[in-house]
Amino acid sequence: MPKLSMTVNGEPVTGDVEARTLLVDFLRRNLGLTGTHVGCDTSQCGSCVVEADGKAIKACTAFAVACEGANVTTIEGLASNGQLHPMQEAFRTHHGLQCGFCTPGMIMAALDIVRRKGKDLDEATIRAELEGNLCRCTGYHNIVKAIQAGAAGM
Amino acid sequence: MTESGIGARVTRKEDQRFITGRGRYTDDITLPRQTYAAFVRSPHAHATLDKVDVTQARKAPDVIAVLTGEDFKKDGVGGVPCGFVPAPGPQNTPPRPALAHAKVRFVGDLVAMVIAETPAQAKSAVELVKVDYGTLKACVDPAKALDEDQPQLHDEAPGNLCIDWQLGDNDATDKAFAGAHHVTRLEFINNRKVPNAMETRCTNAVYDPGTESFTLYSSSQIPHITRLLLAAFELGIPEHKLRVVAPDVGGGFGSKLSHYPEETLVTWAARKVNRPVKWTGDRSEAFLSDTHGRDHVTEAELALDRDGKILGLRVKTFANLGAYLSTFGALSSTYLYATLLSGQYVIPAIHCSVKGVFTNTAPIDAERGAGRPEATYVVERLMETAGRETGIGVVELRRRNFIKPDAFPYQTPVALLYDSGDYEPVLDEALKLADYDGFPERRAAAEKNGKLRGIGLSTYIEACGLAPSNVAGAIGAGVGLYETAEIRFSPTGSVVIYSGAKSQGQGHETTFAQLVAEKLGIETDKIELVEGDTGEVQWGHGTYGSRSLVVGGSAIMKACDKVIEKATKVAAHLLEASPADIKFESGTFTVKGTDKSKSIGEVIMAAYVPHNFPLQEMEPGLDARSFYDPANFTFPFGCHVCEVEVDPETGVTTIVNWVAVDDFGTIINPMIVEGQVHGGIAHGVGQALLECAVYDPDSGQLLTGSYNDYTMPRASDLPSFTLGFTCTPSPHNPLGSKGCGEAGAIAAPPAVINAITDAIGVRELAMPATPQTVWRALQGAQVKQAAE
């Protein structure tokens, strides 16, 4: 079994994983970081979005071994020193979540939108950029508000 | 209203774990010596199961066991029960073994179970199971299933008929139509919808041989009902030997309100292999085997007199029930459907007949709205169409037929007694917010840009807050439907609420805490909620049907009343006064007319550390419980206005404006209620524009088996919504609340289709109104116009 090492949420980690192990399964099962979720099998729902080397990727569509040496951030790595990230706070303030299952992926995707489009996001941009994230609970209305506010607060 | 009580727009307590990725969904739980299950599912819609050869699979690496229908039958485990038979019956109720035996009846039907050390090894070994099937013809269309040439699914259901059911007065309805000045007739299909909660179903069972008891973790809306069915009817064990725990549940929408064979199988297997067995469904399995919703084929007609007053409504429906009856069976196609056909209107005569049929498709059960979207679609499409074709107008026709505010309580001809309502102000407010009067100008402007604008209404009513137990029993339910609450204190003033509800995102931890904060004057950060664990919660009926605030919340209010009654006596003792002289307000007990007082915190401490306590008169402690049985359903209602713009070149529909004015009675947390309306509208728009589960009519294959083919609503498909609320409190529960979770899904589809038919000038349009469907309809209309 290939031996794997990478950095996750600032900590160096290693593992012995089968080559077919997905990054999301490595995070969830090997590292116990269950905040990243699996919601589909066609790479469309976005529940699995994490940041790898500064870019959002879908962890369900990446092999763990392909992320050898990568710097990965998951939802668990956003808060620092007990302080929530402004994007996390914004989701709470604006009721941008209900069941919470899509939420980690939404928040990670939102941060990627800010990286690429800046902090001053309008509704149309956010809605278009969320093409890769499905939510079945909120109807997106409050997610859009949360991302707008979270971005402005960064 | 206190800062954190009823009506307060407080942020949610549960969000802390969700926004930090520390939610605890069923797949997040891994037990010591965990094993993993994967299933062999039938690739055929209809076939005899001739041989299941598991020899190779059993030898595969890390495989612990491979179990088949034969093993299941040998162990004498009962079949998965159906908990509902629509009165007066009869219902043909075929058995449903958890693992198929002799025959498979839909693509995805369970054939064998592989248990291995890892999920990947289990899935690999599934491919090594060799099954010989004898393929049979399949039928998927509910309108054809009863035809003589169709293959028969079950010996117990001749002709594939499950129920032949009706409601209303056939003779009176015939007379109404005989005397009608105008009849509007429509035929439509209410398209099959897959609930698609973002968390797929997951279930994990462990057996303790020392106590001969099981624990089952399951992503479920109904933990106690699951325990009852699985323990008493399938495993044949006392209920207290099975603990069912639903941890955080990532959405339900009806897909998790039945008890599934996978739950039976992991529980049975956990005892057989003496290790915990976990199955986590993938999205493909969710498409194949989660209960689906809707799938009605309907002919409906509305009879009007020359003044546009409704004389009668006649509805004939073929309801697809799928290959097997699920837990709630045909409830959504009978008593949650036909009883809403009066809508907001005075309709003197109604008759509805429903033929529920078996087909080689996934079982059907409740799906957000459960019968009320189907009914509202019938009524509101008829009303809008009749308003247009009579020339009376869609708004005026509604006004002429609304039940007037002084007519309540209003007995409909379809069983339901509406307790309260005032429909015109809601319509007026919605039209105002939507700038209905300004629409012709907007339409003209759009036309100059080559776009077609349309506007559509939906004035819906629904029945929720399920349900009075005697009514539930009378209509054919096997349980219930009260809700329980227990409130427990600790000496230093922590409060824990135990509720028989089970949130899948509805915010119970926050809302229920707000109720207790309001009643007892205790801060919400001292109040916690326990739900979903049969080991902790006495009994409950789960969460669905927009019932948990109305029924579960009312139980909490009643339990609080009991707390206050006893606490008042304790306070009286501490204050050396008589209970009659004690006033309780905002968490403080005061002797009337004095400034002598005790806080509820002091009273709690006194009750749990009873050193100064009337022990001769009463027991220590303040815990209280309530089993609340509602007196009636509740009847939320509203008006949604949808404005669309259609691109005639592509058939693409853009929703340019959405107004929803709803009446949910007393609102506890406006932020949460708004979220429920948003989410419900998204479901309804999904059904109207995007979603449809399609089975190939010849092979019975599910053609829409993944997100590649089944279109989910995305953020770019939806607008932001304008919401308004009126409040006619429900007169029969302590909150005055009505329930709000399904309203959007009920109201939305007819609003959308009414808008598009208005935009493109056609009378009928199928759902989902995809660009292709709209474009073709437009071409058809233009050809027709050219010919005229």
Coordinates of N, CA, C and O in Angstrom, one line a residue, chain B residues 597-730:
Chain B
S597 N -40.1 38.0 46.4 CA -40.1 37.1 45.2 C -39.0 36.1 45.3 O -38.1 36.2 46.1
K598 N -39.1 35.1 44.5 CA -38.1 34.1 44.3 C -37.9 33.9 42.8 O -38.9 33.8 42.0
S599 N -36.7 33.7 42.4 CA -36.4 33.4 41.0 C -36.7 31.9 40.7 O -36.7 31.1 41.6
I600 N -36.9 31.6 39.4 CA -37.2 30.2 39.1 C -36.0 29.4 39.4 O -36.1 28.2 39.8
G601 N -34.8 30.0 39.3 CA -33.6 29.3 39.7 C -33.6 28.8 41.2 O -33.2 27.7 41.5
E602 N -34.0 29.7 42.0 CA -34.1 29.4 43.4 C -35.1 28.3 43.7 O -34.9 27.4 44.5
V603 N -36.2 28.4 43.0 CA -37.3 27.4 43.1 C -36.8 26.0 42.7 O -37.0 25.0 43.3
I604 N -36.1 26.0 41.6 CA -35.5 24.7 41.1 C -34.6 24.1 42.1 O -34.6 23.0 42.4
M605 N -33.7 24.9 42.6 CA -32.7 24.5 43.6 C -33.5 23.9 44.8 O -33.1 22.8 45.3
A606 N -34.5 24.6 45.3 CA -35.3 24.2 46.4 C -35.9 22.8 46.1 O -36.1 22.0 47.0
A607 N -36.4 22.6 44.9 CA -37.1 21.4 44.6 C -36.2 20.2 44.5 O -36.6 19.1 44.7
Y608 N -34.9 20.4 44.1 CA -34.0 19.3 43.9 C -33.1 19.1 45.1 O -32.5 18.0 45.2
V609 N -33.0 20.1 46.0 CA -32.3 19.9 47.2 C -33.3 20.4 48.3 O -33.3 21.5 48.8
P610 N -34.2 19.5 48.6 CA -35.5 19.9 49.3 C -35.3 20.0 50.8 O -36.0 19.3 51.6
H611 N -34.4 20.9 51.2 CA -34.3 21.1 52.6 C -35.3 22.0 53.2 O -35.7 21.9 54.4
N612 N -35.8 22.9 52.4 CA -36.9 23.8 52.8 C -38.0 23.5 51.8 O -38.1 24.2 50.8
F613 N -38.8 22.5 52.1 CA -39.7 22.0 51.0 C -40.9 21.3 51.7 O -40.7 20.6 52.7
P614 N -42.1 21.5 51.1 CA -43.3 20.8 51.7 C -43.4 19.4 51.4 O -44.2 18.9 50.7
L615 N -42.4 18.6 52.0 CA -42.3 17.2 51.6 C -43.6 16.4 52.0 O -43.8 15.3 51.5
Q616 N -44.3 16.9 53.0 CA -45.6 16.2 53.4 C -46.6 16.3 52.3 O -47.5 15.4 52.2
E617 N -46.5 17.4 51.5 CA -47.6 17.7 50.5 C -47.2 17.2 49.1 O -48.1 16.9 48.3
M618 N -45.9 17.1 48.8 CA -45.6 16.8 47.4 C -44.2 16.2 47.4 O -43.4 16.4 48.3
E619 N -43.9 15.5 46.3 CA -42.6 14.9 46.0 C -41.7 16.0 45.6 O -42.1 17.0 45.1
P620 N -40.4 15.8 45.9 CA -39.4 16.7 45.3 C -39.4 16.7 43.8 O -40.0 15.9 43.2
G621 N -38.6 17.6 43.2 CA -38.4 17.6 41.8 C -39.4 18.4 41.1 O -40.5 18.8 41.6
L622 N -39.2 18.8 39.8 CA -40.1 19.6 39.0 C -40.4 19.0 37.6 O -41.1 19.6 36.9
D623 N -39.7 17.8 37.4 CA -39.8 17.3 36.0 C -41.3 17.1 35.7 O -42.1 16.7 36.5
A624 N -41.6 17.3 34.4 CA -43.0 17.2 34.0 C -43.0 16.6 32.6 O -42.0 16.8 31.8
R625 N -44.0 15.9 32.2 CA -44.1 15.4 30.9 C -45.5 15.6 30.3 O -46.5 15.7 31.1
S626 N -45.6 15.5 29.0 CA -46.9 15.7 28.4 C -47.0 14.8 27.1 O -46.0 14.7 26.4
F627 N -48.1 14.2 26.9 CA -48.4 13.5 25.7 C -49.5 14.4 25.1 O -50.7 14.4 25.6
Y628 N -49.2 15.1 24.0 CA -50.2 16.1 23.5 C -50.8 15.5 22.2 O -50.2 15.2 21.2
D629 N -52.2 15.3 22.3 CA -52.9 14.8 21.1 C -53.7 16.0 20.5 O -54.5 16.6 21.2
P630 N -53.4 16.4 19.3 CA -54.0 17.6 18.7 C -55.5 17.4 18.5 O -55.9 16.3 18.2
A631 N -56.3 18.4 18.6 CA -57.7 18.3 18.5 C -58.1 18.3 17.0 O -59.2 17.8 16.7
N632 N -57.3 18.8 16.2 CA -57.6 18.8 14.7 C -56.3 19.0 14.0 O -55.2 19.2 14.6
F633 N -56.4 18.9 12.7 CA -55.3 19.3 11.8 C -55.2 20.9 11.9 O -56.1 21.5 12.5
T634 N -54.1 21.4 11.4 CA -54.1 22.9 11.3 C -54.1 23.2 9.8 O -53.8 22.3 9.0
F635 N -54.5 24.4 9.5 CA -54.7 24.8 8.1 C -54.0 26.0 7.7 O -54.6 27.1 7.5
P636 N -52.7 25.9 7.5 CA -52.0 27.1 6.9 C -52.5 27.4 5.5 O -53.0 26.5 4.8
F637 N -52.4 28.6 5.1 CA -52.8 29.0 3.8 C -52.0 30.2 3.3 O -51.3 30.8 4.0
G638 N -52.1 30.4 2.0 CA -51.4 31.6 1.5 C -51.6 31.8 0.0 O -52.4 31.1 -0.6
C639 N -50.9 32.8 -0.5 CA -51.0 33.1 -1.9 C -49.5 33.3 -2.4 O -48.8 34.1 -1.8
H640 N -49.2 32.6 -3.4 CA -47.9 32.8 -4.1 C -48.1 33.4 -5.4 O -49.0 32.9 -6.2
V641 N -47.2 34.3 -5.8 CA -47.3 34.9 -7.2 C -45.9 34.7 -7.8 O -44.9 35.2 -7.3
C642 N -45.9 34.1 -9.0 CA -44.7 33.8 -9.7 C -44.7 34.6 -11.0 O -45.7 34.5 -11.8
E643 N -43.7 35.3 -11.2 CA -43.5 36.0 -12.5 C -42.3 35.5 -13.3 O -41.2 35.4 -12.7
V644 N -42.5 35.1 -14.5 CA -41.5 34.5 -15.3 C -41.2 35.2 -16.6 O -42.1 36.0 -17.0
E645 N -40.1 35.0 -17.1 CA -39.7 35.5 -18.4 C -39.2 34.3 -19.3 O -38.3 33.6 -18.8
V646 N -39.9 34.0 -20.4 CA -39.5 32.9 -21.2 C -38.8 33.4 -22.4 O -39.2 34.4 -23.1
D647 N -37.6 32.8 -22.8 CA -36.9 33.1 -24.0 C -37.5 32.2 -25.1 O -37.3 31.0 -25.1
P648 N -38.2 32.8 -26.1 CA -38.9 31.9 -27.1 C -37.9 31.2 -28.0 O -38.2 30.2 -28.6
E649 N -36.7 31.7 -28.0 CA -35.7 31.0 -28.9 C -35.2 29.7 -28.3 O -34.9 28.7 -29.0
T650 N -35.2 29.6 -26.9 CA -34.6 28.5 -26.2 C -35.6 27.8 -25.3 O -35.3 26.6 -24.9
G651 N -36.7 28.4 -25.0 CA -37.6 27.8 -24.1 C -37.2 27.9 -22.7 O -37.9 27.4 -21.8
V652 N -36.1 28.6 -22.4 CA -35.6 28.7 -21.0 C -36.5 29.7 -20.3 O -36.8 30.8 -20.7
T653 N -36.9 29.2 -19.1 CA -37.8 30.1 -18.2 C -36.9 30.6 -17.1 O -36.2 29.9 -16.4
T654 N -37.0 31.9 -16.9 CA -36.3 32.6 -15.8 C -37.4 33.1 -14.8 O -38.3 33.8 -15.3
I655 N -37.3 32.8 -13.6 CA -38.2 33.3 -12.6 C -37.7 34.7 -12.2 O -36.6 34.8 -11.6
V656 N -38.4 35.7 -12.6 CA -37.9 37.1 -12.3 C -38.4 37.7 -11.0 O -37.9 38.6 -10.5
N657 N -39.5 37.1 -10.5 CA -40.0 37.6 -9.2 C -40.8 36.5 -8.5 O -41.5 35.8 -9.2
W658 N -40.7 36.4 -7.2 CA -41.5 35.5 -6.4 C -42.0 36.1 -5.2 O -41.2 36.6 -4.4
V659 N -43.3 36.2 -5.0 CA -43.9 36.7 -3.8 C -44.7 35.6 -3.1 O -45.4 34.9 -3.8
A660 N -44.5 35.5 -1.8 CA -45.2 34.5 -1.0 C -45.8 35.2 0.2 O -45.0 35.7 1.0
V661 N -47.1 35.1 0.3 CA -47.7 35.6 1.5 C -48.4 34.5 2.2 O -49.3 33.9 1.6
D662 N -47.9 34.1 3.4 CA -48.4 32.9 4.0 C -49.0 33.2 5.4 O -48.5 34.1 6.1
D663 N -49.9 32.4 5.8 CA -50.5 32.5 7.2 C -50.2 31.2 7.9 O -50.8 30.1 7.6
F664 N -49.2 31.3 8.9 CA -48.9 30.1 9.7 C -49.3 30.2 11.1 O -48.8 29.6 12.0
G665 N -50.2 31.2 11.4 CA -50.6 31.4 12.7 C -49.4 32.1 13.5 O -48.6 32.8 12.9
T666 N -49.3 31.7 14.7 CA -48.2 32.2 15.6 C -46.9 31.7 15.1 O -46.7 30.5 14.9
I667 N -45.9 32.7 14.8 CA -44.6 32.3 14.4 C -43.6 32.4 15.6 O -43.6 33.4 16.3
I668 N -42.9 31.4 15.8 CA -42.0 31.3 17.0 C -40.6 32.0 16.6 O -40.2 32.9 17.3
N669 N -40.0 31.6 15.5 CA -38.8 32.2 15.1 C -38.9 32.6 13.6 O -38.8 31.7 12.7
P670 N -39.1 33.9 13.3 CA -39.4 34.3 11.9 C -38.3 33.9 10.9 O -38.5 33.6 9.8
M671 N -37.0 33.9 11.4 CA -35.9 33.6 10.6 C -36.0 32.1 10.1 O -35.8 31.8 8.9
I672 N -36.3 31.2 11.0 CA -36.4 29.8 10.7 C -37.6 29.6 9.8 O -37.6 28.8 8.8
V673 N -38.7 30.3 10.0 CA -39.9 30.1 9.2 C -39.7 30.6 7.8 O -40.0 29.9 6.8
E674 N -39.0 31.7 7.6 CA -38.6 32.2 6.3 C -37.8 31.1 5.6 O -38.0 30.9 4.4
G675 N -36.8 30.6 6.3 CA -36.0 29.5 5.7 C -36.8 28.4 5.2 O -36.5 27.8 4.1
Q676 N -37.8 28.0 6.0 CA -38.7 26.9 5.5 C -39.4 27.2 4.3 O -39.6 26.4 3.4
V677 N -39.9 28.4 4.2 CA -40.7 28.9 3.0 C -39.7 28.9 1.8 O -40.1 28.3 0.7
H678 N -38.5 29.4 2.0 CA -37.6 29.5 0.8 C -37.3 28.0 0.3 O -37.3 27.7 -0.9
G679 N -37.0 27.1 1.3 CA -36.7 25.8 0.9 C -37.8 25.1 0.3 O -37.6 24.3 -0.7
G680 N -39.0 25.3 0.8 CA -40.2 24.7 0.2 C -40.5 25.1 -1.2 O -40.7 24.3 -2.1
I681 N -40.3 26.4 -1.5 CA -40.5 27.0 -2.8 C -39.5 26.3 -3.8 O -39.8 26.0 -4.9
A682 N -38.2 26.2 -3.3 CA -37.2 25.6 -4.1 C -37.6 24.1 -4.6 O -37.4 23.7 -5.7
H683 N -38.2 23.4 -3.6 CA -38.7 22.1 -4.0 C -39.8 22.2 -5.1 O -39.8 21.4 -6.0
G684 N -40.7 23.1 -4.9 CA -41.8 23.2 -5.8 C -41.3 23.7 -7.2 O -41.8 23.2 -8.2
V685 N -40.4 24.6 -7.2 CA -39.8 25.1 -8.5 C -39.1 23.9 -9.1 O -39.2 23.7 -10.4
G686 N -38.4 23.1 -8.3 CA -37.7 22.0 -8.9 C -38.7 21.0 -9.6 O -38.4 20.6 -10.7
Q687 N -39.8 20.8 -8.9 CA -40.8 19.9 -9.6 C -41.3 20.5 -10.8 O -41.6 19.8 -11.8
A688 N -41.6 21.8 -10.8 CA -42.3 22.5 -11.9 C -41.3 22.6 -13.1 O -41.8 22.6 -14.3
L689 N -40.1 22.9 -12.9 CA -39.2 23.2 -14.0 C -38.1 22.2 -14.3 O -37.6 22.1 -15.4
L690 N -37.7 21.4 -13.3 CA -36.4 20.7 -13.5 C -36.5 19.2 -13.3 O -35.8 18.4 -13.9
E691 N -37.2 18.8 -12.3 CA -37.0 17.4 -11.7 C -38.0 16.4 -12.3 O -39.2 16.8 -12.4
C692 N -37.6 15.3 -12.6 CA -38.5 14.2 -12.9 C -37.8 12.9 -12.9 O -36.7 12.7 -13.5
A693 N -38.3 11.9 -12.1 CA -37.7 10.6 -12.1 C -38.4 9.8 -13.2 O -39.6 9.6 -13.2
V694 N -37.6 9.4 -14.2 CA -38.2 8.7 -15.4 C -37.7 7.3 -15.5 O -36.5 7.0 -15.4
Y695 N -38.7 6.4 -15.7 CA -38.4 5.0 -15.9 C -38.6 4.7 -17.4 O -39.6 5.1 -17.9
D696 N -37.8 3.9 -18.0 CA -38.0 3.4 -19.3 C -39.2 2.5 -19.4 O -39.3 1.6 -18.6
P697 N -40.2 2.8 -20.3 CA -41.4 2.1 -20.2 C -41.3 0.6 -20.6 O -42.1 -0.2 -20.2
D698 N -40.2 0.3 -21.4 CA -40.0 -1.1 -21.8 C -39.2 -1.9 -20.8 O -39.6 -3.0 -20.3
S699 N -38.1 -1.4 -20.4 CA -37.2 -2.1 -19.6 C -37.4 -1.9 -18.1 O -36.9 -2.6 -17.2
G700 N -38.1 -0.8 -17.8 CA -38.2 -0.4 -16.3 C -37.0 0.1 -15.7 O -36.9 0.3 -14.5
Q701 N -36.0 0.4 -16.5 CA -34.7 1.0 -16.0 C -35.0 2.5 -15.6 O -35.7 3.2 -16.2
L702 N -34.4 2.9 -14.5 CA -34.4 4.3 -14.1 C -33.4 5.0 -14.9 O -32.2 4.9 -14.8
L703 N -34.0 5.9 -15.8 CA -33.1 6.7 -16.7 C -32.5 7.9 -16.0 O -31.5 8.4 -16.4
T704 N -33.1 8.3 -14.9 CA -32.6 9.5 -14.2 C -32.0 9.0 -12.9 O -32.6 9.3 -11.8
G705 N -30.9 8.4 -13.0 CA -30.4 7.7 -11.8 C -29.2 8.4 -11.1 O -28.6 7.8 -10.2
S706 N -28.9 9.6 -11.5 CA -27.8 10.4 -10.9 C -28.0 11.8 -11.2 O -29.0 12.2 -11.9
Y707 N -27.2 12.7 -10.6 CA -27.3 14.1 -10.8 C -26.9 14.5 -12.3 O -27.1 15.6 -12.6
N708 N -26.4 13.5 -13.0 CA -26.2 13.8 -14.5 C -27.5 14.0 -15.2 O -27.6 14.7 -16.2
D709 N -28.5 13.2 -14.7 CA -29.8 13.2 -15.5 C -31.0 13.7 -14.8 O -32.0 14.1 -15.4
Y710 N -30.9 13.8 -13.4 CA -32.0 14.3 -12.6 C -31.5 15.7 -12.2 O -30.5 15.9 -11.5
T711 N -32.2 16.7 -12.6 CA -31.8 18.1 -12.5 C -32.2 18.7 -11.1 O -33.4 18.9 -10.9
M712 N -31.3 18.9 -10.3 CA -31.6 19.5 -9.0 C -31.6 21.1 -9.1 O -30.8 21.6 -9.9
P713 N -32.5 21.7 -8.4 CA -32.4 23.2 -8.4 C -31.1 23.7 -7.8 O -30.6 23.3 -6.8
R714 N -30.5 24.6 -8.6 CA -29.3 25.2 -8.2 C -29.5 26.7 -7.8 O -30.6 27.2 -8.2
A715 N -28.6 27.4 -7.2 CA -28.8 28.8 -6.8 C -29.1 29.6 -8.0 O -29.9 30.6 -7.9
S716 N -28.6 29.3 -9.2 CA -28.8 30.1 -10.4 C -30.2 29.8 -11.0 O -30.6 30.6 -11.9
D717 N -30.9 28.8 -10.5 CA -32.2 28.5 -11.0 C -33.3 29.3 -10.3 O -34.5 29.3 -10.7
L718 N -32.9 29.9 -9.2 CA -33.9 30.5 -8.2 C -33.7 32.0 -8.0 O -32.5 32.4 -8.1
P719 N -34.7 32.7 -7.8 CA -34.5 34.1 -7.4 C -34.4 34.2 -5.9 O -34.6 33.2 -5.2
S720 N -34.2 35.5 -5.4 CA -34.5 35.7 -4.0 C -36.0 35.9 -3.9 O -36.7 36.3 -4.9
F721 N -36.5 35.6 -2.7 CA -38.0 35.6 -2.5 C -38.4 36.8 -1.7 O -37.7 37.2 -0.8
T722 N -39.6 37.3 -2.0 CA -40.3 38.3 -1.2 C -41.3 37.6 -0.4 O -42.3 37.0 -0.9
L723 N -41.2 37.7 0.9 CA -42.2 37.0 1.8 C -43.0 38.0 2.6 O -42.5 39.0 3.0
G724 N -44.2 37.6 2.9 CA -45.1 38.3 3.8 C -45.9 37.3 4.6 O -46.0 36.1 4.2
F725 N -46.4 37.8 5.7 CA -47.1 36.9 6.6 C -48.3 37.6 7.2 O -48.3 38.7 7.5
T726 N -49.4 36.8 7.3 CA -50.6 37.2 8.1 C -50.7 36.2 9.2 O -50.0 35.2 9.2
C727 N -51.5 36.5 10.2 CA -51.7 35.6 11.3 C -53.1 35.4 11.7 O -53.7 36.3 12.4
T728 N -53.7 34.3 11.4 CA -54.9 33.9 12.0 C -54.6 32.7 12.8 O -54.4 31.6 12.3
P729 N -54.5 32.9 14.2 CA -53.9 31.8 15.0 C -54.8 30.6 14.9 O -56.1 30.7 14.8
S730 N -54.2 29.4 15.0 CA -55.0 28.2 15.1 C -55.7 28.3 16.5 O -55.1 28.5 17.5

